[in-house]
Amino acid sequence: MPGRSVAVLCLLAALVAPSCNPFRRQRQPKVPPPVAPAPAPAKPVAEAPPRTLVHDFPDPPQSAPMPPQAIPPPPIAPELTVPPPPRPPTRREVAVKPEPEPLPAAAKPPPVPRLTQLLTPEEEKKFNQEIEESLERARRNLALVSRRALNTEQQIVLERVHAFLQQTIEMRPLDLVTARSLAQRADLLARDLERSTR
């Protein structure tokens, strides 16, 4: 029995092995594409020997030898000459154009009117009051800050507050809405500056 089981196992192993499997599809071996034969080298053409042409021309007439005095002497090298200095530029007289006469003041175009928000008298009063309050608070905070030592960053903020105050004063007669906004910015920055220096 053991011999029989060994034989069965060998038979199964042979059937299962890839090279012996009868159910396995056979692969076609890869055949490289045919290589075109290299063209045969061209046969060298035998060169014919070069032909030589013979011409029978008469010899050129011989001239009589020239006497030594008849031969012109070789030219003497010219002396190096220095080019003349360049001429100084000539002055051209330029006619001076008379300055145009200034236009009369009436000829200047009038300034372009600014577009502003139309405010009622009550709104103007309210805006002026808000501007005054913001300016007063900003000035009070600046007075407190002026007694303290400021670092570089705080000094920059202080200059910015002064710029906003100046712009508020300039814009107040022209545009109350813008002046109020500038005054509020000055107030806010001055308040922050005062708090940062405590």
PDB file of C-alpha atoms in Angstrom:
ATOM      1  CA  MET A   1       0.000   0.000   0.000  1.00  0.00           C
ATOM      2  CA  PRO A   2       2.661   2.486   0.784  1.00  0.00           C
ATOM      3  CA  GLY A   3       4.211   1.869  -2.627  1.00  0.00           C
ATOM      4  CA  ARG A   4       0.866   2.403  -4.276  1.00  0.00           C
ATOM      5  CA  SER A   5       0.224   5.706  -2.493  1.00  0.00           C
ATOM      6  CA  VAL A   6       3.672   6.910  -3.500  1.00  0.00           C
ATOM      7  CA  ALA A   7       2.931   6.078  -7.127  1.00  0.00           C
ATOM      8  CA  VAL A   8      -0.422   7.904  -6.982  1.00  0.00           C
ATOM      9  CA  LEU A   9       1.225  10.924  -5.433  1.00  0.00           C
ATOM     10  CA  CYS A  10       3.891  10.958  -8.114  1.00  0.00           C
ATOM     11  CA  LEU A  11       1.204  10.727 -10.812  1.00  0.00           C
ATOM     12  CA  LEU A  12      -0.753  13.602  -9.247  1.00  0.00           C
ATOM     13  CA  ALA A  13       2.384  15.674  -8.906  1.00  0.00           C
ATOM     14  CA  ALA A  14       3.198  15.062 -12.554  1.00  0.00           C
ATOM     15  CA  LEU A  15      -0.291  16.147 -13.640  1.00  0.00           C
ATOM     16  CA  VAL A  16      -0.287  19.220 -11.441  1.00  0.00           C
ATOM     17  CA  ALA A  17       3.218  20.357 -12.399  1.00  0.00           C
ATOM     18  CA  PRO A  18       3.069  23.143 -14.985  1.00  0.00           C
ATOM     19  CA  SER A  19       5.242  21.413 -17.529  1.00  0.00           C
ATOM     20  CA  CYS A  20       3.268  18.174 -17.472  1.00  0.00           C
ATOM     21  CA  ASN A  21      -0.282  19.511 -17.232  1.00  0.00           C
ATOM     22  CA  PRO A  22      -2.236  18.222 -20.278  1.00  0.00           C
ATOM     23  CA  PHE A  23      -4.974  20.884 -19.763  1.00  0.00           C
ATOM     24  CA  ARG A  24      -2.555  23.742 -19.844  1.00  0.00           C
ATOM     25  CA  ARG A  25      -2.560  25.875 -22.959  1.00  0.00           C
ATOM     26  CA  GLN A  26       0.775  25.834 -24.610  1.00  0.00           C
ATOM     27  CA  ARG A  27       2.534  29.107 -25.036  1.00  0.00           C
ATOM     28  CA  GLN A  28       3.901  30.084 -28.351  1.00  0.00           C
ATOM     29  CA  PRO A  29       7.566  30.866 -28.050  1.00  0.00           C
ATOM     30  CA  LYS A  30       8.300  34.473 -28.834  1.00  0.00           C
ATOM     31  CA  VAL A  31      10.052  34.743 -32.110  1.00  0.00           C
ATOM     32  CA  PRO A  32      11.928  37.957 -32.661  1.00  0.00           C
ATOM     33  CA  PRO A  33      10.850  39.813 -35.794  1.00  0.00           C
ATOM     34  CA  PRO A  34      13.006  39.054 -38.770  1.00  0.00           C
ATOM     35  CA  VAL A  35      15.874  41.433 -39.194  1.00  0.00           C
ATOM     36  CA  ALA A  36      16.236  42.904 -42.639  1.00  0.00           C
ATOM     37  CA  PRO A  37      19.583  41.975 -44.109  1.00  0.00           C
ATOM     38  CA  ALA A  38      22.061  44.801 -44.241  1.00  0.00           C
ATOM     39  CA  PRO A  39      22.461  46.210 -47.719  1.00  0.00           C
ATOM     40  CA  ALA A  40      25.491  44.926 -49.493  1.00  0.00           C
ATOM     41  CA  PRO A  41      28.313  47.438 -49.648  1.00  0.00           C
ATOM     42  CA  ALA A  42      28.490  49.211 -52.963  1.00  0.00           C
ATOM     43  CA  LYS A  43      31.269  48.103 -55.190  1.00  0.00           C
ATOM     44  CA  PRO A  44      33.892  50.777 -55.569  1.00  0.00           C
ATOM     45  CA  VAL A  45      34.018  52.228 -59.022  1.00  0.00           C
ATOM     46  CA  ALA A  46      37.450  52.081 -60.484  1.00  0.00           C
ATOM     47  CA  GLU A  47      38.645  55.548 -61.166  1.00  0.00           C
ATOM     48  CA  ALA A  48      40.098  56.252 -64.524  1.00  0.00           C
ATOM     49  CA  PRO A  49      43.552  57.754 -64.482  1.00  0.00           C
ATOM     50  CA  PRO A  50      43.449  61.519 -64.898  1.00  0.00           C
ATOM     51  CA  ARG A  51      43.956  62.777 -68.378  1.00  0.00           C
ATOM     52  CA  THR A  52      46.649  65.234 -69.058  1.00  0.00           C
ATOM     53  CA  LEU A  53      46.285  67.756 -71.783  1.00  0.00           C
ATOM     54  CA  VAL A  54      49.302  68.923 -73.616  1.00  0.00           C
ATOM     55  CA  HIS A  55      49.218  72.289 -75.312  1.00  0.00           C
ATOM     56  CA  ASP A  56      51.837  73.539 -77.591  1.00  0.00           C
ATOM     57  CA  PHE A  57      51.980  77.229 -76.846  1.00  0.00           C
ATOM     58  CA  PRO A  58      54.884  79.287 -78.055  1.00  0.00           C
ATOM     59  CA  ASP A  59      57.263  80.507 -75.386  1.00  0.00           C
ATOM     60  CA  PRO A  60      56.629  84.053 -74.246  1.00  0.00           C
ATOM     61  CA  PRO A  61      58.942  86.602 -75.798  1.00  0.00           C
ATOM     62  CA  GLN A  62      61.842  87.503 -73.619  1.00  0.00           C
ATOM     63  CA  SER A  63      62.164  91.128 -72.789  1.00  0.00           C
ATOM     64  CA  ALA A  64      65.453  92.881 -72.700  1.00  0.00           C
ATOM     65  CA  PRO A  65      66.897  93.369 -69.253  1.00  0.00           C
ATOM     66  CA  MET A  66      66.269  96.842 -67.892  1.00  0.00           C
ATOM     67  CA  PRO A  67      69.182  99.017 -66.918  1.00  0.00           C
ATOM     68  CA  PRO A  68      69.512  99.529 -63.150  1.00  0.00           C
ATOM     69  CA  GLN A  69      68.695 103.239 -63.348  1.00  0.00           C
ATOM     70  CA  ALA A  70      65.388 102.560 -65.094  1.00  0.00           C
ATOM     71  CA  ILE A  71      64.038 100.574 -62.151  1.00  0.00           C
ATOM     72  CA  PRO A  72      62.087 102.937 -59.965  1.00  0.00           C
ATOM     73  CA  PRO A  73      63.293 103.090 -56.372  1.00  0.00           C
ATOM     74  CA  PRO A  74      61.009 101.521 -53.788  1.00  0.00           C
ATOM     75  CA  PRO A  75      58.556 103.971 -52.277  1.00  0.00           C
ATOM     76  CA  ILE A  76      59.671 105.626 -49.085  1.00  0.00           C
ATOM     77  CA  ALA A  77      57.407 105.008 -46.142  1.00  0.00           C
ATOM     78  CA  PRO A  78      55.512 108.190 -45.348  1.00  0.00           C
ATOM     79  CA  GLU A  79      56.275 109.823 -42.051  1.00  0.00           C
ATOM     80  CA  LEU A  80      53.672 109.372 -39.386  1.00  0.00           C
ATOM     81  CA  THR A  81      51.644 112.495 -39.087  1.00  0.00           C
ATOM     82  CA  VAL A  82      49.644 113.463 -36.063  1.00  0.00           C
ATOM     83  CA  PRO A  83      46.054 114.349 -36.923  1.00  0.00           C
ATOM     84  CA  PRO A  84      45.112 117.909 -36.061  1.00  0.00           C
ATOM     85  CA  PRO A  85      43.314 118.336 -32.730  1.00  0.00           C
ATOM     86  CA  PRO A  86      39.538 118.345 -32.987  1.00  0.00           C
ATOM     87  CA  ARG A  87      37.880 121.684 -33.307  1.00  0.00           C
ATOM     88  CA  PRO A  88      36.167 123.001 -30.243  1.00  0.00           C
ATOM     89  CA  PRO A  89      32.409 122.973 -30.645  1.00  0.00           C
ATOM     90  CA  THR A  90      31.099 126.189 -32.026  1.00  0.00           C
ATOM     91  CA  ARG A  91      28.563 128.034 -30.012  1.00  0.00           C
ATOM     92  CA  ARG A  92      25.253 128.357 -31.618  1.00  0.00           C
ATOM     93  CA  GLU A  93      23.173 131.278 -30.770  1.00  0.00           C
ATOM     94  CA  VAL A  94      19.809 130.089 -29.633  1.00  0.00           C
ATOM     95  CA  ALA A  95      17.005 132.499 -29.833  1.00  0.00           C
ATOM     96  CA  VAL A  96      15.482 132.879 -26.399  1.00  0.00           C
ATOM     97  CA  LYS A  97      11.782 132.331 -26.561  1.00  0.00           C
ATOM     98  CA  PRO A  98       9.828 134.837 -24.583  1.00  0.00           C
ATOM     99  CA  GLU A  99       7.979 133.307 -21.686  1.00  0.00           C
ATOM    100  CA  PRO A 100       4.289 132.945 -22.356  1.00  0.00           C
ATOM    101  CA  GLU A 101       2.161 135.407 -20.550  1.00  0.00           C
ATOM    102  CA  PRO A 102       0.361 133.878 -17.595  1.00  0.00           C
ATOM    103  CA  LEU A 103      -3.289 133.301 -18.172  1.00  0.00           C
ATOM    104  CA  PRO A 104      -5.575 135.636 -16.365  1.00  0.00           C
ATOM    105  CA  ALA A 105      -7.066 134.295 -13.158  1.00  0.00           C
ATOM    106  CA  ALA A 106     -10.495 134.145 -14.747  1.00  0.00           C
ATOM    107  CA  ALA A 107      -9.255 131.662 -17.363  1.00  0.00           C
ATOM    108  CA  LYS A 108      -8.484 128.998 -14.750  1.00  0.00           C
ATOM    109  CA  PRO A 109     -11.237 126.414 -14.529  1.00  0.00           C
ATOM    110  CA  PRO A 110     -13.234 126.500 -11.335  1.00  0.00           C
ATOM    111  CA  PRO A 111     -12.486 123.710  -8.860  1.00  0.00           C
ATOM    112  CA  VAL A 112     -14.531 120.585  -9.309  1.00  0.00           C
ATOM    113  CA  PRO A 113     -17.296 120.497  -6.742  1.00  0.00           C
ATOM    114  CA  ARG A 114     -17.050 117.674  -4.245  1.00  0.00           C
ATOM    115  CA  LEU A 115     -19.889 115.275  -3.876  1.00  0.00           C
ATOM    116  CA  THR A 116     -20.999 115.317  -0.281  1.00  0.00           C
ATOM    117  CA  GLN A 117     -23.928 113.984   1.596  1.00  0.00           C
ATOM    118  CA  LEU A 118     -26.715 116.489   2.092  1.00  0.00           C
ATOM    119  CA  LEU A 119     -27.471 116.859   5.774  1.00  0.00           C
ATOM    120  CA  THR A 120     -30.416 118.374   7.523  1.00  0.00           C
ATOM    121  CA  PRO A 121     -29.704 121.106  10.088  1.00  0.00           C
ATOM    122  CA  GLU A 122     -30.341 118.601  12.898  1.00  0.00           C
ATOM    123  CA  GLU A 123     -27.853 116.150  11.397  1.00  0.00           C
ATOM    124  CA  GLU A 124     -25.243 118.901  10.975  1.00  0.00           C
ATOM    125  CA  LYS A 125     -25.661 119.856  14.631  1.00  0.00           C
ATOM    126  CA  LYS A 126     -25.355 116.206  15.715  1.00  0.00           C
ATOM    127  CA  PHE A 127     -22.242 115.628  13.550  1.00  0.00           C
ATOM    128  CA  ASN A 128     -20.562 118.808  14.837  1.00  0.00           C
ATOM    129  CA  GLN A 129     -21.267 117.741  18.418  1.00  0.00           C
ATOM    130  CA  GLU A 130     -19.792 114.248  17.795  1.00  0.00           C
ATOM    131  CA  ILE A 131     -16.709 115.793  16.175  1.00  0.00           C
ATOM    132  CA  GLU A 132     -16.178 118.105  19.179  1.00  0.00           C
ATOM    133  CA  GLU A 133     -16.551 115.229  21.656  1.00  0.00           C
ATOM    134  CA  SER A 134     -14.108 112.986  19.738  1.00  0.00           C
ATOM    135  CA  LEU A 135     -11.563 115.799  19.399  1.00  0.00           C
ATOM    136  CA  GLU A 136     -11.821 116.641  23.112  1.00  0.00           C
ATOM    137  CA  ARG A 137     -11.302 112.992  24.196  1.00  0.00           C
ATOM    138  CA  ALA A 138      -8.358 112.559  21.804  1.00  0.00           C
ATOM    139  CA  ARG A 139      -6.674 115.749  23.076  1.00  0.00           C
ATOM    140  CA  ARG A 140      -7.207 114.711  26.702  1.00  0.00           C
ATOM    141  CA  ASN A 141      -5.612 111.278  26.060  1.00  0.00           C
ATOM    142  CA  LEU A 142      -2.709 112.901  24.210  1.00  0.00           C
ATOM    143  CA  ALA A 143      -2.112 115.205  27.192  1.00  0.00           C
ATOM    144  CA  LEU A 144      -1.854 112.138  29.459  1.00  0.00           C
ATOM    145  CA  VAL A 145       0.491 110.349  27.045  1.00  0.00           C
ATOM    146  CA  SER A 146       2.797 113.347  26.640  1.00  0.00           C
ATOM    147  CA  ARG A 147       4.016 112.913  30.251  1.00  0.00           C
ATOM    148  CA  ARG A 148       5.151 109.318  29.624  1.00  0.00           C
ATOM    149  CA  ALA A 149       8.131 107.824  27.830  1.00  0.00           C
ATOM    150  CA  LEU A 150       7.125 106.237  24.508  1.00  0.00           C
ATOM    151  CA  ASN A 151       8.798 103.479  22.551  1.00  0.00           C
ATOM    152  CA  THR A 152       9.191 103.624  18.756  1.00  0.00           C
ATOM    153  CA  GLU A 153       5.875 101.934  17.984  1.00  0.00           C
ATOM    154  CA  GLN A 154       3.978 104.217  20.373  1.00  0.00           C
ATOM    155  CA  GLN A 155       5.688 107.258  18.850  1.00  0.00           C
ATOM    156  CA  ILE A 156       4.396 106.204  15.399  1.00  0.00           C
ATOM    157  CA  VAL A 157       0.850 105.891  16.765  1.00  0.00           C
ATOM    158  CA  LEU A 158       1.177 109.341  18.372  1.00  0.00           C
ATOM    159  CA  GLU A 159       2.159 110.863  15.006  1.00  0.00           C
ATOM    160  CA  ARG A 160      -0.799 109.138  13.360  1.00  0.00           C
ATOM    161  CA  VAL A 161      -3.198 110.596  15.957  1.00  0.00           C
ATOM    162  CA  HIS A 162      -1.833 114.087  15.290  1.00  0.00           C
ATOM    163  CA  ALA A 163      -2.297 113.539  11.536  1.00  0.00           C
ATOM    164  CA  PHE A 164      -5.939 112.494  12.036  1.00  0.00           C
ATOM    165  CA  LEU A 165      -6.581 115.551  14.215  1.00  0.00           C
ATOM    166  CA  GLN A 166      -5.127 117.853  11.547  1.00  0.00           C
ATOM    167  CA  GLN A 167      -7.154 116.181   8.783  1.00  0.00           C
ATOM    168  CA  THR A 168     -10.319 116.530  10.864  1.00  0.00           C
ATOM    169  CA  ILE A 169      -9.794 120.269  11.178  1.00  0.00           C
ATOM    170  CA  GLU A 170      -9.143 120.593   7.418  1.00  0.00           C
ATOM    171  CA  MET A 171     -12.161 118.500   6.364  1.00  0.00           C
ATOM    172  CA  ARG A 172     -14.701 119.935   8.799  1.00  0.00           C
ATOM    173  CA  PRO A 173     -15.803 122.901   6.636  1.00  0.00           C
ATOM    174  CA  LEU A 174     -15.881 120.727   3.488  1.00  0.00           C
ATOM    175  CA  ASP A 175     -17.400 117.413   4.552  1.00  0.00           C
ATOM    176  CA  LEU A 176     -18.835 116.749   8.002  1.00  0.00           C
ATOM    177  CA  VAL A 177     -19.214 112.994   7.420  1.00  0.00           C
ATOM    178  CA  THR A 178     -15.514 112.571   6.609  1.00  0.00           C
ATOM    179  CA  ALA A 179     -14.485 114.936   9.418  1.00  0.00           C
ATOM    180  CA  ARG A 180     -16.532 112.917  11.932  1.00  0.00           C
ATOM    181  CA  SER A 181     -14.911 109.666  10.733  1.00  0.00           C
ATOM    182  CA  LEU A 182     -11.409 111.151  11.076  1.00  0.00           C
ATOM    183  CA  ALA A 183     -12.179 112.513  14.558  1.00  0.00           C
ATOM    184  CA  GLN A 184     -13.444 109.098  15.676  1.00  0.00           C
ATOM    185  CA  ARG A 185     -10.256 107.449  14.390  1.00  0.00           C
ATOM    186  CA  ALA A 186      -8.102 109.971  16.251  1.00  0.00           C
ATOM    187  CA  ASP A 187     -10.132 109.372  19.435  1.00  0.00           C
ATOM    188  CA  LEU A 188      -9.845 105.585  19.159  1.00  0.00           C
ATOM    189  CA  LEU A 189      -6.085 105.609  18.479  1.00  0.00           C
ATOM    190  CA  ALA A 190      -5.429 108.104  21.304  1.00  0.00           C
ATOM    191  CA  ARG A 191      -7.432 105.936  23.726  1.00  0.00           C
ATOM    192  CA  ASP A 192      -5.483 102.799  22.714  1.00  0.00           C
ATOM    193  CA  LEU A 193      -2.196 104.677  23.005  1.00  0.00           C
ATOM    194  CA  GLU A 194      -3.061 105.920  26.497  1.00  0.00           C
ATOM    195  CA  ARG A 195      -3.933 102.378  27.623  1.00  0.00           C
ATOM    196  CA  SER A 196      -0.712 100.929  26.182  1.00  0.00           C
ATOM    197  CA  THR A 197       1.435 103.407  28.156  1.00  0.00           C
ATOM    198  CA  ARG A 198      -0.033 102.672  31.587  1.00  0.00           C
TER     199      ARG A 198
END
